[in-house]
Amino acid sequence: MSNIDSKIPEGPISEKWTNYKAHQKLVNPANKRKLDIIVVGTGLAGASAAASLGEMGFKVLNFCIQDSPRRAHSIAAQGGINAAKNYQNDGDSIYRLFYDTVKGGDYRAREANVYRLAEVSANIIDQCVAQGVPFAREYGGTLANRSFGGVQVSRTFYAKGQTGQQLLLGAYSALMCQVNAGTVKLYCRYEMQDVVIVDGRARGIVARNLVNGQLERFSAHAVVLATGGYGNTYFLSTNAMGCNCSAAIAAYRKGAYFANPAYVQIHPTCIPVHGDKQSKLTLMSESLRNDGRIWVPKNIEDAKKLQKGEIKPTDIPEEERDYYLERRYPAFGNLVPRDVASRAAKERCDHGFGVNNTGLAVYLDFSEAISRLGLDVVLQRYGNLFDMYEEITDVNPGEFVKEINGVKYYNPMMIYPAIHYTMGGLWVDYELSTNIPGLFAIGECNFSDHGANRLGASALMQGLADGYFVLPYTIQNYLSDQITVPRFSIDLPEFKETEAAVKARIDHLLNIKGKRSVDSIHKELGHIMWEYVGMARDKEGLKTALAKIKEIRKEFETNLFIPQLEGVNVELDKALRLNDFITMGQLIAIDALNREESCGGHFRVEHQTEEGEAKRDDQNCFYVSCWEYKGEDNDPVKYQEPLKYEAIEVKTRNYKN
């Protein structure tokens, strides 16, 4: 299908979603009970979708890789969730949220999907308040807001630094209500291994019971993937260690297009790497940039002394500090988008101004905010984040150290960019359907809403929007002509063949009996990805990465060691995922090599302005890249979905004025 149909409704952008809902096909309540839907994933997108579909009357099978949906990685989100409610009366609107999202994504998102996201955002807050989510409130009782990167309004609702956890508990309560009602059946400690295609439609999955190791088959009229992103391809990332891309890659291998894989987000406020024994990195919320100021020394000599441990940051007075984001981007200051802030930190460190022993860190300082607001107010906003930082680094960022010329100085945090969110994902149309009929993708595992760079606090917004307010409409449009289709037997040949193929792959990995652990190979892959396909990319580096990834694939296939264990076998779990990470890494590099421009999180050093900013090529690259799998030994085939903007003028991003 080289002619890609995104199914965007006709009409003005502000009326598309209303018109779609007015004319979509429906399934009546009695018929909903005849239809089964598999939802893979129990994060914000998966839990909200399963709960909504169950409450509507569908029979839902919900799969959770963890021992409880409460442990889904959505719980790790800290800073907040966006919604265009304009509670601050500071000029926000649906259109402004839409515009900020498209601009923040460097004009590489699908316009109609983003407007719908902004349109339904306000409903999310009402839904979550009704569930009892304890959003922060102002003294008078109204919900509080703060700002995030890439915007000039306060539209981010938050629950201290635990927003993801509180939202997930709300979605979890809705999900468990439907589990108790019998409309949702929950399968914990199950991991999807492959999707089953019957007569060209997704009709089920093969999943592995992670406790006893057995493969099981499950059938349904439609399959929904809500399995997150592929950041752990890089090994070190802010994602939980169990996060993986296996479900999405399984769909990709079965013919689903993978869109914009090169768009990987580097988050600017991560605790820096401190050694080669780390298994993951820890994020400090972007919300800290509301009151924290980012700086490095103005003098290279001071930076060298900091790197050697000869002086402390509080020894450097205010006039000797370079608040480089405020200097370079005065209109947005420390709240520029993540890709801009990350590249700016890298630029300072590359020039020798990094401040820890590796030279790969900058300071995030709260001295001015504490002096202005008082320590109690700052701790009310960020106290648990300060505690988290101290637990990891043994430095208390709110501790008073000294006073110089009447200015009080407190311990700053040290931060550096790290792999975080992935904007690429399975290609979906306006209905959140992949190009395989009956296979839907929601949340981070699809590509549709964030362009080349996701604005902070928009991941939670997209996950809940897809699950609560979009998929429940669009999936009915697909299922309306499926009500006469009887439930599927898991003994169909397609189910048996899919299970046999998965079992053969597992047996192959177990019988390699090499000498290298899964983690050692994954670390090597991660190093290649960060070095050549990370914050800065160039043609020769990407070609080198592809050659090295082929070597990694060979090493994985010939020298992997997995212990022979019955039942729980964590090394086998990791090996199956690493097999998919290798495929994913190759796909990221191919897309990055193919896209001859810089935009958002994809920065090609050959394509930059004189000031070092990303330089897009709207003439030749104004499209979504869609990749079709052609086997591990062959390059994928690229199709293009042209982007069409009706409501926004495409222009160079400007965060300076």
XYZ file of C-alpha atoms in Angstrom:
657
model
C 0.000 0.000 0.000
C 2.267 2.792 -1.209
C -0.704 5.173 -1.325
C -1.215 5.742 2.381
C -4.715 6.692 3.495
C -4.747 8.501 6.826
C -8.578 8.757 6.752
C -8.602 12.371 7.892
C -12.188 13.698 7.815
C -13.161 16.568 5.563
C -14.017 20.042 6.833
C -12.351 22.732 8.957
C -9.866 21.369 11.465
C -11.991 22.501 14.423
C -14.924 20.451 13.116
C -13.226 17.256 11.924
C -13.605 15.260 15.151
C -17.185 16.437 15.702
C -18.091 15.488 12.138
C -16.369 12.126 12.470
C -18.310 11.242 15.623
C -21.560 12.395 14.045
C -21.181 10.063 11.061
C -19.253 7.069 12.418
C -20.799 3.632 12.559
C -21.902 2.365 15.947
C -22.355 -0.987 17.686
C -25.496 -1.295 19.774
C -25.279 -2.473 23.418
C -26.532 -6.004 22.741
C -24.035 -6.494 19.928
C -21.115 -5.184 21.983
C -21.420 -8.264 24.171
C -20.746 -10.452 21.116
C -17.404 -8.814 20.359
C -14.038 -9.526 21.982
C -11.160 -7.025 22.097
C -7.601 -7.739 23.200
C -5.780 -4.812 24.826
C -2.054 -5.368 25.329
C -0.672 -3.081 28.031
C -1.999 -1.594 31.267
C -0.318 1.801 31.397
C -2.389 4.940 31.048
C -3.341 4.195 27.434
C -3.999 0.478 27.939
C -5.797 0.729 31.283
C -8.015 3.609 30.170
C -8.864 1.839 26.903
C -9.631 -1.499 28.575
C -11.738 0.198 31.255
C -13.668 2.281 28.715
C -14.294 -0.595 26.313
C -15.342 -2.858 29.171
C -17.769 -0.297 30.536
C -19.254 0.065 27.055
C -20.074 -3.638 27.085
C -17.325 -5.223 24.979
C -15.591 -8.343 26.250
C -12.003 -7.269 26.889
C -8.889 -9.366 27.453
C -6.229 -7.124 29.018
C -2.574 -8.218 29.198
C -0.077 -6.889 31.714
C 3.653 -7.657 31.622
C 4.027 -6.752 35.311
C 2.527 -8.453 38.335
C -0.016 -5.626 38.599
C -1.239 -2.821 36.338
C -0.154 -0.457 39.099
C 3.456 -1.126 38.090
C 3.098 0.020 34.474
C 5.780 2.536 33.519
C 3.261 5.385 33.343
C 3.715 5.464 37.110
C 7.173 6.995 36.623
C 5.909 10.213 35.000
C 6.497 13.080 37.380
C 5.723 16.572 36.230
C 2.174 16.806 34.951
C -0.458 16.498 32.221
C -1.445 19.206 29.739
C -4.980 20.427 29.148
C -6.322 23.604 27.549
C -8.630 24.758 30.329
C -7.133 28.262 30.683
C -7.576 28.208 34.464
C -4.802 30.797 34.791
C -6.558 33.172 32.373
C -3.216 33.674 30.675
C -4.294 33.324 27.056
C -4.487 29.547 26.655
C -6.963 27.879 24.314
C -7.487 24.682 22.350
C -5.877 26.322 19.360
C -2.827 27.451 21.357
C -2.270 23.954 22.764
C -2.625 22.604 19.241
C -0.206 25.214 17.866
C 2.369 24.717 20.634
C 2.306 20.947 20.061
C 2.797 21.214 16.293
C 5.505 23.864 16.665
C 7.199 21.940 19.481
C 7.237 18.866 17.218
C 9.038 20.960 14.587
C 6.083 20.770 12.177
C 6.350 17.019 11.649
C 3.105 15.878 13.326
C -0.199 15.148 11.602
C -2.240 18.290 12.064
C -5.706 16.729 12.413
C -4.637 14.267 15.105
C -2.980 16.986 17.154
C -6.020 19.256 17.048
C -8.201 16.373 18.247
C -5.755 15.757 21.090
C -5.977 19.397 22.170
C -9.761 19.320 21.797
C -10.330 16.355 24.123
C -7.631 17.359 26.623
C -10.017 19.275 28.879
C -12.238 16.210 29.242
C -9.308 14.251 30.686
C -8.979 16.539 33.696
C -12.706 16.295 34.480
C -12.517 12.510 34.173
C -9.525 12.251 36.491
C -10.926 14.641 39.095
C -14.081 12.511 39.155
C -11.872 9.471 39.798
C -10.305 11.205 42.776
C -6.903 12.058 41.314
C -5.416 14.489 43.886
C -4.275 17.283 41.602
C -2.513 20.194 43.272
C -4.850 23.061 44.115
C -4.537 26.775 44.741
C -5.377 28.241 48.145
C -8.967 28.908 47.019
C -9.507 25.289 45.975
C -9.165 25.617 42.200
C -6.808 23.272 40.358
C -3.246 24.560 40.100
C -1.222 24.788 36.886
C 2.421 25.210 35.982
C 4.399 25.584 32.765
C 6.470 23.115 30.784
C 8.957 23.503 27.956
C 7.948 25.048 24.656
C 5.001 27.085 25.952
C 4.352 30.515 27.434
C 1.204 29.637 29.393
C 0.497 27.535 32.488
C -1.575 24.555 31.376
C 0.055 21.611 33.141
C -2.000 19.961 35.897
C 0.066 18.056 38.434
C 0.094 16.082 41.660
C 3.351 17.247 43.217
C 6.025 15.198 41.408
C 3.892 12.046 41.268
C 1.432 12.860 38.513
C 1.890 9.645 36.552
C 1.391 7.534 39.660
C -1.806 9.315 40.657
C -3.259 9.223 37.133
C -2.396 5.540 36.827
C -4.147 4.776 40.102
C -7.227 6.530 38.722
C -7.136 4.479 35.519
C -6.390 1.345 37.543
C -9.473 1.899 39.701
C -11.609 2.244 36.567
C -10.010 -0.902 35.124
C -10.489 -3.005 38.254
C -14.113 -1.895 38.445
C -14.631 -3.544 35.058
C -12.588 -6.598 36.061
C -14.914 -6.976 39.033
C -17.948 -6.504 36.756
C -16.689 -9.297 34.492
C -16.354 -7.261 31.287
C -12.539 -7.252 31.474
C -10.383 -10.302 32.091
C -6.928 -9.367 33.317
C -3.849 -11.455 32.528
C -0.891 -10.377 34.667
C 2.679 -11.557 33.991
C 1.908 -12.284 30.343
C 3.978 -10.918 27.462
C 2.729 -10.776 23.888
C 5.048 -12.627 21.492
C 3.215 -12.227 18.193
C -0.006 -11.070 16.596
C -2.169 -13.594 14.736
C -3.445 -12.597 11.300
C -6.465 -14.455 9.881
C -7.601 -13.566 6.357
C -5.724 -10.281 6.482
C -7.140 -9.127 9.822
C -5.679 -9.135 13.326
C -7.608 -11.812 15.194
C -5.551 -12.571 18.261
C -2.166 -12.919 19.873
C 0.247 -15.517 21.151
C 1.463 -14.601 24.629
C 4.027 -16.105 26.963
C 3.182 -16.769 30.593
C 6.229 -15.293 32.325
C 5.743 -17.447 35.437
C 5.617 -20.926 33.904
C 7.135 -20.100 30.518
C 4.242 -21.586 28.536
C 2.910 -20.121 25.293
C -0.832 -19.484 25.110
C -3.175 -18.390 22.317
C -5.930 -15.779 22.594
C -8.470 -14.761 19.970
C -10.545 -11.606 19.512
C -12.259 -9.492 16.883
C -9.663 -6.729 17.274
C -6.282 -6.218 18.924
C -5.150 -2.973 20.572
C -1.465 -2.408 21.352
C -0.666 0.014 24.188
C 2.865 -1.105 24.924
C 4.935 2.082 25.093
C 8.031 3.161 23.225
C 11.434 1.837 22.195
C 13.813 4.005 24.250
C 15.503 0.978 25.827
C 17.063 0.180 22.463
C 19.791 2.474 23.816
C 20.140 0.297 26.970
C 20.628 3.317 29.232
C 17.467 5.404 29.257
C 14.959 6.856 31.687
C 12.626 3.925 31.003
C 12.121 1.038 33.413
C 14.287 -1.957 32.572
C 11.267 -4.029 31.566
C 10.083 -1.512 28.968
C 10.479 -2.948 25.476
C 9.347 -2.649 21.879
C 8.579 -6.318 21.246
C 4.836 -6.041 20.643
C 5.305 -3.196 18.157
C 8.148 -5.019 16.381
C 6.034 -8.186 16.212
C 3.347 -6.150 14.453
C 5.991 -4.586 12.198
C 7.256 -8.030 11.185
C 3.672 -9.025 10.365
C 3.277 -6.104 7.954
C 2.358 -3.078 10.092
C 4.202 0.055 9.028
C 6.628 1.633 11.479
C 6.559 5.427 11.243
C 9.294 7.978 11.969
C 11.581 5.682 14.006
C 14.388 8.287 13.912
C 12.406 10.617 16.179
C 13.886 9.764 19.578
C 13.640 12.299 22.381
C 16.611 13.244 24.506
C 15.415 14.626 27.865
C 17.604 17.447 29.201
C 17.104 16.931 32.948
C 18.446 13.472 33.742
C 20.855 12.591 36.540
C 24.199 12.131 34.724
C 25.770 8.741 34.081
C 28.130 7.916 36.943
C 29.747 4.673 35.810
C 29.657 1.685 33.470
C 27.681 -0.538 35.858
C 24.363 1.314 35.574
C 21.319 -0.466 34.213
C 19.124 2.625 33.813
C 19.051 6.382 34.281
C 16.844 8.507 36.511
C 14.870 11.468 35.254
C 14.415 14.722 37.118
C 11.071 16.176 36.076
C 10.903 18.949 33.499
C 8.673 20.781 35.980
C 11.871 21.692 37.845
C 12.690 24.075 34.994
C 9.799 26.279 36.138
C 11.875 27.485 39.082
C 15.305 25.973 38.470
C 17.856 27.883 36.395
C 20.360 26.015 34.227
C 23.962 27.227 34.128
C 27.623 26.441 33.619
C 30.634 28.593 34.542
C 31.483 31.480 32.254
C 35.197 30.748 32.639
C 36.696 27.520 31.325
C 39.165 27.574 34.228
C 36.296 27.328 36.726
C 34.827 24.416 34.768
C 38.155 22.565 34.907
C 38.386 23.110 38.663
C 34.840 21.772 39.099
C 35.722 18.708 37.036
C 38.741 18.043 39.264
C 36.736 18.619 42.440
C 38.915 21.557 43.504
C 35.948 23.909 43.981
C 32.192 23.599 44.518
C 29.414 25.211 42.449
C 28.513 27.473 45.358
C 32.045 28.941 45.154
C 31.161 30.537 41.821
C 29.344 33.868 42.278
C 26.328 34.917 40.273
C 28.234 37.165 37.891
C 30.535 34.292 36.871
C 27.656 31.976 35.877
C 26.409 31.513 32.323
C 22.645 30.934 32.317
C 22.982 29.897 28.709
C 19.325 29.095 27.956
C 18.233 32.481 29.253
C 21.015 34.067 27.213
C 20.263 32.249 23.954
C 16.452 32.041 24.167
C 15.245 35.077 26.138
C 11.538 34.640 25.319
C 11.366 31.094 26.728
C 14.503 30.916 28.861
C 14.824 27.666 30.791
C 11.491 26.458 29.379
C 12.573 25.883 25.792
C 11.520 22.502 24.331
C 13.459 19.389 25.299
C 15.388 18.977 22.078
C 16.570 22.591 22.173
C 17.616 22.402 25.843
C 19.393 19.077 25.304
C 21.446 20.271 22.350
C 22.343 23.458 24.211
C 23.662 21.425 27.166
C 25.662 19.211 24.812
C 27.118 22.256 23.072
C 28.350 23.734 26.369
C 29.824 20.410 27.499
C 31.444 19.791 24.095
C 33.211 23.138 24.516
C 34.625 22.085 27.882
C 32.186 23.786 30.256
C 30.747 20.563 31.752
C 30.799 20.511 35.546
C 31.286 16.957 36.859
C 34.266 14.596 36.691
C 33.243 13.362 33.237
C 32.601 16.854 31.897
C 29.106 15.756 30.924
C 26.823 17.687 33.255
C 25.346 21.145 33.826
C 23.747 22.682 36.900
C 20.047 23.096 37.662
C 19.957 25.679 40.451
C 17.119 26.723 42.788
C 18.936 29.440 44.755
C 16.975 32.290 43.150
C 13.609 30.499 43.588
C 14.301 29.675 47.243
C 15.271 33.294 47.927
C 12.155 34.551 46.103
C 9.556 32.046 47.305
C 11.032 30.510 50.433
C 12.225 26.941 50.869
C 8.836 25.710 52.110
C 7.064 26.750 48.894
C 9.760 25.178 46.703
C 9.546 21.923 48.684
C 5.755 21.915 48.393
C 6.185 21.941 44.606
C 9.174 19.641 44.208
C 9.922 18.076 47.581
C 9.739 14.432 46.515
C 11.992 15.184 43.512
C 14.555 16.776 45.818
C 14.353 13.673 48.025
C 14.829 11.389 45.022
C 17.874 13.344 43.897
C 19.412 13.179 47.368
C 18.793 9.425 47.640
C 20.700 8.855 44.384
C 23.503 11.436 44.650
C 23.786 12.121 48.404
C 23.427 15.848 47.651
C 20.506 17.859 49.057
C 19.625 20.429 46.351
C 17.697 22.609 48.826
C 20.504 22.903 51.362
C 21.924 26.362 52.122
C 25.700 26.496 51.656
C 26.951 30.092 51.801
C 26.223 33.755 51.190
C 28.352 35.896 48.863
C 27.836 39.658 48.673
C 24.325 39.315 50.070
C 23.320 36.511 47.665
C 22.421 33.166 49.225
C 23.607 30.026 47.426
C 22.078 26.571 47.763
C 23.268 23.219 46.421
C 22.240 22.797 42.761
C 21.369 19.568 40.972
C 23.597 18.204 38.225
C 21.793 17.124 35.054
C 22.608 15.924 31.543
C 20.487 14.808 28.566
C 19.429 11.152 28.231
C 17.186 8.978 26.070
C 13.599 9.338 27.220
C 10.492 9.238 24.983
C 10.110 8.011 21.418
C 7.895 9.964 19.029
C 8.095 7.314 16.310
C 5.938 4.219 16.507
C 3.514 2.069 14.604
C 1.839 4.029 11.819
C -1.848 4.651 12.506
C -4.542 6.527 10.653
C -6.982 9.028 12.142
C -8.888 6.109 13.679
C -5.725 4.851 15.485
C -5.710 1.794 13.220
C -2.516 0.404 11.756
C -2.511 -0.619 8.102
C -3.439 -4.139 9.278
C -7.243 -4.175 9.680
C -8.258 -4.926 13.243
C -4.885 -3.932 14.734
C -4.895 -0.639 16.633
C -2.052 1.179 18.404
C -2.505 3.818 21.113
C -0.296 5.890 23.387
C 3.469 5.981 22.934
C 3.577 2.918 20.692
C 1.963 4.879 17.836
C 3.521 7.852 16.069
C 0.681 10.224 15.495
C 0.679 13.194 17.859
C 4.108 14.546 18.744
C 5.999 15.105 15.510
C 9.774 15.173 15.904
C 9.751 16.312 19.554
C 7.173 15.767 22.302
C 6.366 18.697 24.541
C 6.633 17.967 28.233
C 3.433 16.755 29.958
C 1.897 15.624 26.661
C 2.608 11.883 26.998
C 0.070 11.439 29.788
C -2.349 13.588 27.810
C -2.052 11.420 24.685
C -2.288 8.113 26.546
C -5.497 9.059 28.353
C -6.984 10.847 25.337
C -6.505 7.764 23.155
C -7.855 5.373 25.760
C -10.771 7.332 27.199
C -11.954 9.593 24.396
C -10.719 8.494 20.956
C -10.426 4.707 20.624
C -13.897 4.003 22.115
C -15.337 5.875 19.119
C -13.016 4.802 16.332
C -12.882 1.091 17.144
C -16.675 0.936 16.823
C -16.356 2.163 13.271
C -14.249 -0.922 12.550
C -16.272 -3.405 14.629
C -19.669 -2.352 13.268
C -19.435 -4.883 10.427
C -17.935 -7.611 12.620
C -21.007 -8.367 14.719
C -21.979 -11.351 12.554
C -18.477 -12.811 12.754
C -18.462 -15.595 15.367
C -15.780 -15.851 18.030
C -12.590 -17.435 16.754
C -11.213 -20.792 17.713
C -7.612 -20.707 18.901
C -7.178 -24.011 17.057
C -7.271 -22.320 13.662
C -4.154 -23.064 11.560
C -3.019 -19.438 11.790
C -2.884 -19.634 15.599
C -0.999 -22.932 15.543
C 1.497 -21.644 12.976
C 2.122 -18.440 14.902
C 2.697 -20.318 18.147
C 5.009 -22.798 16.408
C 7.080 -19.944 14.973
C 7.423 -18.334 18.409
C 8.403 -21.658 19.976
C 10.996 -22.259 17.261
C 12.526 -18.862 17.953
C 12.706 -19.571 21.694
C 14.263 -22.999 21.105
C 16.830 -21.442 18.774
C 17.901 -18.875 21.363
C 18.129 -21.462 24.141
C 20.300 -23.706 21.987
C 22.873 -21.139 20.877
C 24.833 -21.888 24.078
C 27.457 -19.211 23.522
C 29.470 -17.270 26.064
C 27.941 -13.792 26.234
C 25.150 -12.607 28.506
C 22.158 -10.760 27.135
C 23.095 -7.578 29.014
C 26.647 -7.512 27.651
C 25.345 -7.563 24.075
C 22.600 -5.057 24.857
C 25.123 -2.672 26.438
C 27.228 -2.871 23.296
C 24.182 -2.111 21.154
C 23.299 0.806 23.432
C 26.785 2.266 23.177
C 26.626 2.133 19.372
C 23.177 3.750 19.359
C 24.177 6.586 21.717
C 27.494 7.201 19.989
C 26.250 7.243 16.388
C 22.442 7.600 16.541
C 22.099 9.803 19.609
C 21.877 13.566 20.055
C 23.959 14.364 16.976
C 24.018 12.243 13.823
C 25.905 12.369 10.545
C 25.978 10.267 7.414
C 29.246 8.465 8.094
C 28.341 7.798 11.710
C 24.977 6.332 10.738
C 26.626 4.072 8.151
C 29.077 2.955 10.825
C 26.186 2.261 13.188
C 24.421 0.085 10.621
C 27.578 -1.926 9.995
C 28.151 -2.402 13.715
C 24.514 -3.377 14.328
C 24.921 -6.152 11.745
C 27.890 -7.396 13.755
C 25.783 -7.226 16.923
C 23.107 -9.305 15.210
C 25.700 -11.922 14.247
C 27.122 -11.996 17.776
C 23.620 -12.346 19.226
C 22.766 -15.224 16.893
C 26.011 -17.146 17.461
C 27.412 -16.328 20.913
C 24.419 -15.743 23.202
C 24.190 -17.604 26.494
C 20.840 -18.192 28.225
C 20.608 -20.433 31.300
C 18.372 -23.477 30.819
C 15.595 -22.882 33.348
C 12.019 -24.121 33.609
C 9.336 -21.580 34.449
C 10.601 -18.092 35.276
C 13.593 -17.332 33.053
C 14.421 -13.639 33.128
C 17.410 -14.064 30.806
C 15.169 -15.610 28.154
C 12.712 -12.745 28.594
C 15.523 -10.253 28.024
C 16.918 -12.184 25.055
C 13.586 -12.169 23.244
C 13.357 -8.415 23.785
C 16.959 -7.807 22.725
C 16.247 -9.617 19.454
C 13.637 -6.918 18.811
C 15.831 -4.064 20.052
C 18.445 -5.020 17.453
C 15.814 -4.826 14.709
C 14.618 -1.539 16.188
C 18.113 -0.064 16.342
C 18.684 -0.850 12.701
C 15.367 0.763 11.794
C 16.181 3.955 13.764
C 19.535 4.270 12.008
C 18.092 3.612 8.538
C 15.405 6.255 9.026
C 17.924 8.747 10.424
C 20.231 8.153 7.459
C 17.351 8.532 5.027
C 16.003 11.792 6.479
C 18.348 14.454 5.098
C 17.351 17.261 7.456
C 17.388 18.194 11.115
C 14.100 18.454 12.985
C 13.194 18.076 16.645
C 14.955 15.102 18.220
C 16.549 14.147 14.881
C 19.652 16.293 14.504
C 21.901 15.744 11.487
C 25.054 17.826 11.897
C 25.150 18.363 8.128
C 21.845 20.224 8.393
C 22.139 23.062 10.906
C 22.051 26.841 10.880
C 25.071 29.042 11.541
C 23.873 29.292 15.146
C 23.763 25.510 15.525
C 19.968 25.172 15.383
C 18.078 22.427 13.537
C 17.596 23.144 9.831
C 14.533 21.491 8.298
C 14.009 20.726 4.624
C 10.300 21.347 4.121
C 10.685 21.065 0.373
C 11.835 17.437 0.411
C 11.097 16.066 3.907
C 7.584 17.267 4.753
C 6.224 13.767 5.267
C 5.820 10.843 7.647
C 8.273 8.074 6.806
C 6.552 4.675 6.875
C 8.729 1.555 6.812
C 7.634 -1.903 5.687
C 9.517 -4.961 6.943
C 11.228 -7.136 4.335
C 13.168 -9.567 6.521
C 16.142 -9.267 8.859
C 18.625 -9.561 6.002
C 16.985 -6.942 3.792
C 16.483 -3.213 4.176
C 12.885 -2.167 4.823
C 10.926 -0.355 2.115
C 9.962 3.259 2.746
C 6.623 4.836 1.898
C 5.705 8.466 2.545
C 2.562 9.995 3.963
C 2.632 13.653 2.859
C 1.812 16.108 5.613
C -0.891 18.662 4.802
C -1.301 21.729 7.007
C -4.469 23.757 6.727
C -4.553 25.731 9.973
C -0.883 26.409 10.699
C 1.795 28.192 8.729
C 4.959 26.110 8.575
C 7.966 28.194 9.552
C 11.273 27.992 11.377
C 10.844 27.511 15.124
C 11.734 30.576 17.156
C 12.089 30.498 20.937
C 14.162 33.675 21.155
C 11.437 36.306 20.933
